[in-house]
Amino acid sequence: MMYDFLVDLFGNSTAASIIAGTIQSILPLFAFILPFALFAVYLERKVSAHMQDRLGPMRTGWHGWKQTIADILKLIQKEDIVAKDNDKLLFNLAPIIVFAGSYAAFAAIPFTSIFIGTEVDLGIFYIIAVTGIVVAGILMAGWASNNKYSLLGSMRSVAQIISYEIPTILVALSLVMISGSMSLHTLSEQQTGYAWNWYIFGGPGTELSKFLLIPFMFTGFLIIYISTLAEVNRTPFDIPEAESELVSGYHTEYSGMKFAMFFLAEYANMFAVSAIVVALFLGGYQSPVGYLGDLFNAPWLIPIEQFTWFTIKGIFFVFVQMWLRWTLPRLRVDQLMAASWKYLIPIAFVNLIIIGLITLL
Amino acid sequence: MKQAEEILQILKDNFPDSILELKTDQPTEPILIASPLEIDKLGLFLRDSSELLFDSLMNLSGVDEIKANLLSVYYHLESTKLKHKITLKVSTDRNKPEVSTVTEVWKAADWHEREAYDLFGIIFLNHPDLRRILMPYDWDAGYPLRKDYENPEFYQGMKVPY
Amino acid sequence: MKEYFGNIYSALATIFIGMKITFKHMFVPSVTIQYPEVKPQLPERERNRLYVNMDDCIGCDQCSRACPVSCIEIETTKSLPGEDLGKTSNGKKKALWVTNFTIDFAKCCYCQLCVFPCPTECIYMTDVYEFSEWERNKLVYDFATLTPEERQQKRDNLAKFNAEKEAEKLKAASEPKPEIKKDQPEEK
Amino acid sequence: MLAMRTEEMVLNMGPQHPSTHGVLRLELVLEGEIIINVIPHIGYLHRCFEKHCEAMTYPQIVPYTDRMDYLSPMGNEFGYAVAMEKLLGIQVPERVEYIRVIMAELQRISSHLVALGTYGADIGAFTPFLYCFRDREKILSLFEMTCGARLLYNYIWVGGLSHDLHPDFIRKTRDFIKEFRPNLKEVNDLLSHNRIFIDRTANVGILPVDTAINYGVSGPNLRGSGIKWDVRKEDPYSVYHKFDYDIPVGEGKYGTVGDSWDRYYVRVLEMEESCKIIEQALDQLPEGDVQSAIPKRIKPPVGHVYARVENPRGDLGYFIISDGSTSPYRVKVRAPSFVSMQVLNELCKGYMVADVVTILGSIDIVLGEIDR
């Protein structure tokens, strides 16, 4: 939709389509991720503060809402230290790759029914592949900063992300099996109607198989939520930047704008991951209680509503990630691996098989 | 619950040749004086003999008795099982202070002896690794807690007395 | 197998208990106060900066002797016999000029050991705690009330008075024996 | 098959490291993640306490004892007072003894709160740290009300106290204990029984009883290994014999006896016991003048004394030799953290890097006391 509009705007040549394509993919970044990241950093400070009986930032503006802007400005004017014996190329490349990985995932996330970054049929497959790049970025960061701690930190985080991608894929697979298509867009379309049509409650339709699915969809939801937590390095899996041992893992040596890139990438990733979970299980941009647009038959209102519903659900899950961060202690590396290989993956497999049998009914 | 005299008696008949005497003139505790080079055998016996069972070394402190030109070491022993305590004292002459170590008997003595060496210069024979513990490792200006100790003027280029 | 599911169950159960507690604390009012605007009110026995009320101080040097870090320096000069130095609040007659009374607050450890021995209770601790400085020697407070010239003048008088006494004694010693008896009463 | 050549990697943790509880350098000899040897380097915070004492008079040493274990200064002063009164043969009035017990037990709670808070923070849970410090602030304001200072009190003198209790100290302490018990239960649910916390601490750093005794370990670290040893009961001083409280001991609830979880949980239970002692002490608090037995000039007879006190980190011993003058000839302090620090190497062998932090947190050391 956006794309065709832009192409004929620029005169239908191949150059126009390239420009239109790039604009369309850049648009979600400026329109959504940057403001979201600013808001998420502020939200994290306030949530953690009030959970710990503190007040959080109060100085900058009413209840400190300008705090994140102040942070970004501070980080921009901070000196960008590159140590003498760092591997210059990799050192500068790493934050870009990490940010690119998490930002690219936004292209395939369905914000509303009519607007979607790029209409990709292999939605889920593309997102999981793209978030894999982040691993390479982290490894580069760890190696390039030429410091024992960063090296240890990056190796650990690589092992962690890889071993937690498997349960995510398995659960996504089980969902693709039910819905028949990989594209997140169609997945969200299938979950129309009220809340009980969502996949977490067994998906559309009213046959027996829907009710049989409910318990397994719920375990699938839990597994994918836990494993995406690990992929984003959030507690209880934040070993890479475990302050107490490795002094903040792979981004110890970074400062200034490069550190801001890592920081931004983390929050963008947080939303991307919770957006995937919402798109898969909680009906993407579908509203649980029907649309106002239908009531006042104003079709132009529906996409806006869909966008708000999507962001509300996304932010709720980002809040739950923060909530977990300020409640749970951290797992040790081997326990983390054990959790993935001994608990999440076998249960995900069993879940997959049972869901497969139920869909055959 | 044994008193100091009984303990002295038990030690005397197990170690006939070593010089052992009990000093009770000063307030609050009798002190059992032993010879510095036999303290490890004495310690082993004190810990392992069934009537004494001194299994815990509470405190080991070095003292510089400059008037008598002696460096002495006080051992405060305690038995957690039989609930009695004893204080041993060992003195060596100030210029060549040598005491045999009791680290094999009580592991707690390891760092206490290193501290006594670090602050007084008492050399503990066959101690696992007798290095300075509190002062910088390469502090060459003598042993700080001795009574006749003066601060060096410079330590690696830094002025010492501020 | 049972232990396998037991682990899962206890993990999830304890996580939810923990989350319930932190969520409850979202609504508990927070305990932090905004310092510069809201000052904490301190109890009256607060031990912060020392204050010396100089007109009660008789220069007895008790406080500087009691101080573990010896951060109080007092210099007193004897007053001449005739001079009157006024009385302290509890009626004690003052005999010494306090020509120098400095407390070095960079060294002071605020242990209040100097407050107890003071006979006239002229040194006590206030609850002022915002007195940080840029230079360290700015923290050396001089409490003596005499101006520098007066201090110098006091010292000169004393020196002159001592010199006179010396001269008399010399003169008395050089004369023959009978003179000694007469000098004694006059000297007091 | 070519044997894989792995040489050991030496990793320096500290002296400036977020989880080493102060200025301590741990030299870890690692093979991959597994620890082969831990060599602690101490002495960064050495302030020559014992040399200072030889130049000070007896009352002037009290502010110096506060600065040794800066998390439980009341305990240090109490130890010094007990030792000096034993040497001088002074009998302090009943009221002084009761107030000292109340202050020491309040200090034990505040010191254990720091231990639990930092232990949770080491393992990754940051929130209990703030809950513990919120409660500790209440205790500090209680101290501030009685003696004017929040951290270094110079309150327990040889032969008495510097101030009597503040008029509404008793009411405020009772309110504090009423509020503190549910908070303690809350931290307990949030951290102690949390499955991840248990995985991180159970069966980690197991300290068998006989090595503990041989190393001279004492306090919660020894009680965690299952032996009921507490100076307040074994070698009673002051009026502790008048209260009934029991000594919590590690039972290996979630792992073997003597692991990090036990040492941690003994501290949690001990706080409960301290509340009991404070309540009983407040009920039986007699009247009297707290400064009656303070000698004007302390000149002890020629002699020596060794006395010890149950500090939150173990039993703290003072060995004082006096030569009859107004300042001591030699003061040697047996610091509990100095002794439990030696066990670290024994505890850490074969565990992973992340466990060094756990074990170091569980033996709860304070560098001020180790380096003196």
PDB file of N, CA and C in Angstrom, chain D residues 1 3 16 45 50 78 160 208 248 272 274 283 308 318 322 365 369:
ATOM      1  N   MET D   1      45.058 -38.956  20.273  1.00  0.00           N
ATOM      2  CA  MET D   1      44.336 -37.677  19.985  1.00  0.00           C
ATOM      3  C   MET D   1      45.205 -36.583  20.655  1.00  0.00           C
ATOM      4  N   ALA D   3      46.386 -34.002  22.895  1.00  0.00           N
ATOM      5  CA  ALA D   3      45.734 -33.479  24.111  1.00  0.00           C
ATOM      6  C   ALA D   3      45.568 -31.970  23.938  1.00  0.00           C
ATOM      7  N   GLN D  16      39.196  -2.956  42.433  1.00  0.00           N
ATOM      8  CA  GLN D  16      38.022  -2.106  42.257  1.00  0.00           C
ATOM      9  C   GLN D  16      37.004  -2.934  41.468  1.00  0.00           C
ATOM     10  N   LEU D  45      43.355  -1.541  52.600  1.00  0.00           N
ATOM     11  CA  LEU D  45      42.670  -0.622  53.518  1.00  0.00           C
ATOM     12  C   LEU D  45      43.359  -0.632  54.878  1.00  0.00           C
ATOM     13  N   GLU D  50      46.528  -0.782  65.012  1.00  0.00           N
ATOM     14  CA  GLU D  50      47.240  -1.215  66.223  1.00  0.00           C
ATOM     15  C   GLU D  50      48.380  -0.249  66.560  1.00  0.00           C
ATOM     16  N   PHE D  78      31.574  -2.534  71.876  1.00  0.00           N
ATOM     17  CA  PHE D  78      31.140  -3.426  72.962  1.00  0.00           C
ATOM     18  C   PHE D  78      32.310  -4.358  73.336  1.00  0.00           C
ATOM     19  N   GLY D 160      30.787   2.619  80.764  1.00  0.00           N
ATOM     20  CA  GLY D 160      29.419   3.209  80.700  1.00  0.00           C
ATOM     21  C   GLY D 160      29.074   3.605  79.285  1.00  0.00           C
ATOM     22  N   PRO D 208      32.792 -27.925  55.378  1.00  0.00           N
ATOM     23  CA  PRO D 208      32.570 -28.948  56.413  1.00  0.00           C
ATOM     24  C   PRO D 208      32.958 -28.414  57.786  1.00  0.00           C
ATOM     25  N   PRO D 248      20.107 -20.120  65.640  1.00  0.00           N
ATOM     26  CA  PRO D 248      19.757 -20.848  64.400  1.00  0.00           C
ATOM     27  C   PRO D 248      20.985 -21.538  63.815  1.00  0.00           C
ATOM     28  N   GLU D 272      15.644 -12.534  63.281  1.00  0.00           N
ATOM     29  CA  GLU D 272      14.423 -12.796  64.048  1.00  0.00           C
ATOM     30  C   GLU D 272      14.773 -12.938  65.534  1.00  0.00           C
ATOM     31  N   SER D 274      17.309 -11.697  67.095  1.00  0.00           N
ATOM     32  CA  SER D 274      17.725 -10.410  67.678  1.00  0.00           C
ATOM     33  C   SER D 274      16.500  -9.593  68.043  1.00  0.00           C
ATOM     34  N   ASP D 283      11.713  -4.818  77.783  1.00  0.00           N
ATOM     35  CA  ASP D 283      10.777  -5.014  78.902  1.00  0.00           C
ATOM     36  C   ASP D 283      11.504  -4.913  80.238  1.00  0.00           C
ATOM     37  N   ARG D 308      36.245 -11.615  74.161  1.00  0.00           N
ATOM     38  CA  ARG D 308      35.648 -11.632  72.822  1.00  0.00           C
ATOM     39  C   ARG D 308      34.146 -11.452  72.912  1.00  0.00           C
ATOM     40  N   TYR D 318      39.603  -9.049  71.508  1.00  0.00           N
ATOM     41  CA  TYR D 318      40.564  -7.959  71.781  1.00  0.00           C
ATOM     42  C   TYR D 318      41.631  -8.503  72.725  1.00  0.00           C
ATOM     43  N   SER D 322      48.720  -4.063  78.864  1.00  0.00           N
ATOM     44  CA  SER D 322      48.946  -2.700  79.382  1.00  0.00           C
ATOM     45  C   SER D 322      50.204  -2.701  80.231  1.00  0.00           C
ATOM     46  N   ILE D 365      32.217 -10.645  54.325  1.00  0.00           N
ATOM     47  CA  ILE D 365      33.412 -10.064  54.969  1.00  0.00           C
ATOM     48  C   ILE D 365      33.354  -8.541  54.853  1.00  0.00           C
ATOM     49  N   GLU D 369      37.729  -4.511  58.548  1.00  0.00           N
ATOM     50  CA  GLU D 369      38.108  -5.379  59.670  1.00  0.00           C
ATOM     51  C   GLU D 369      39.306  -6.246  59.286  1.00  0.00           C
TER      52      GLU D 369
END
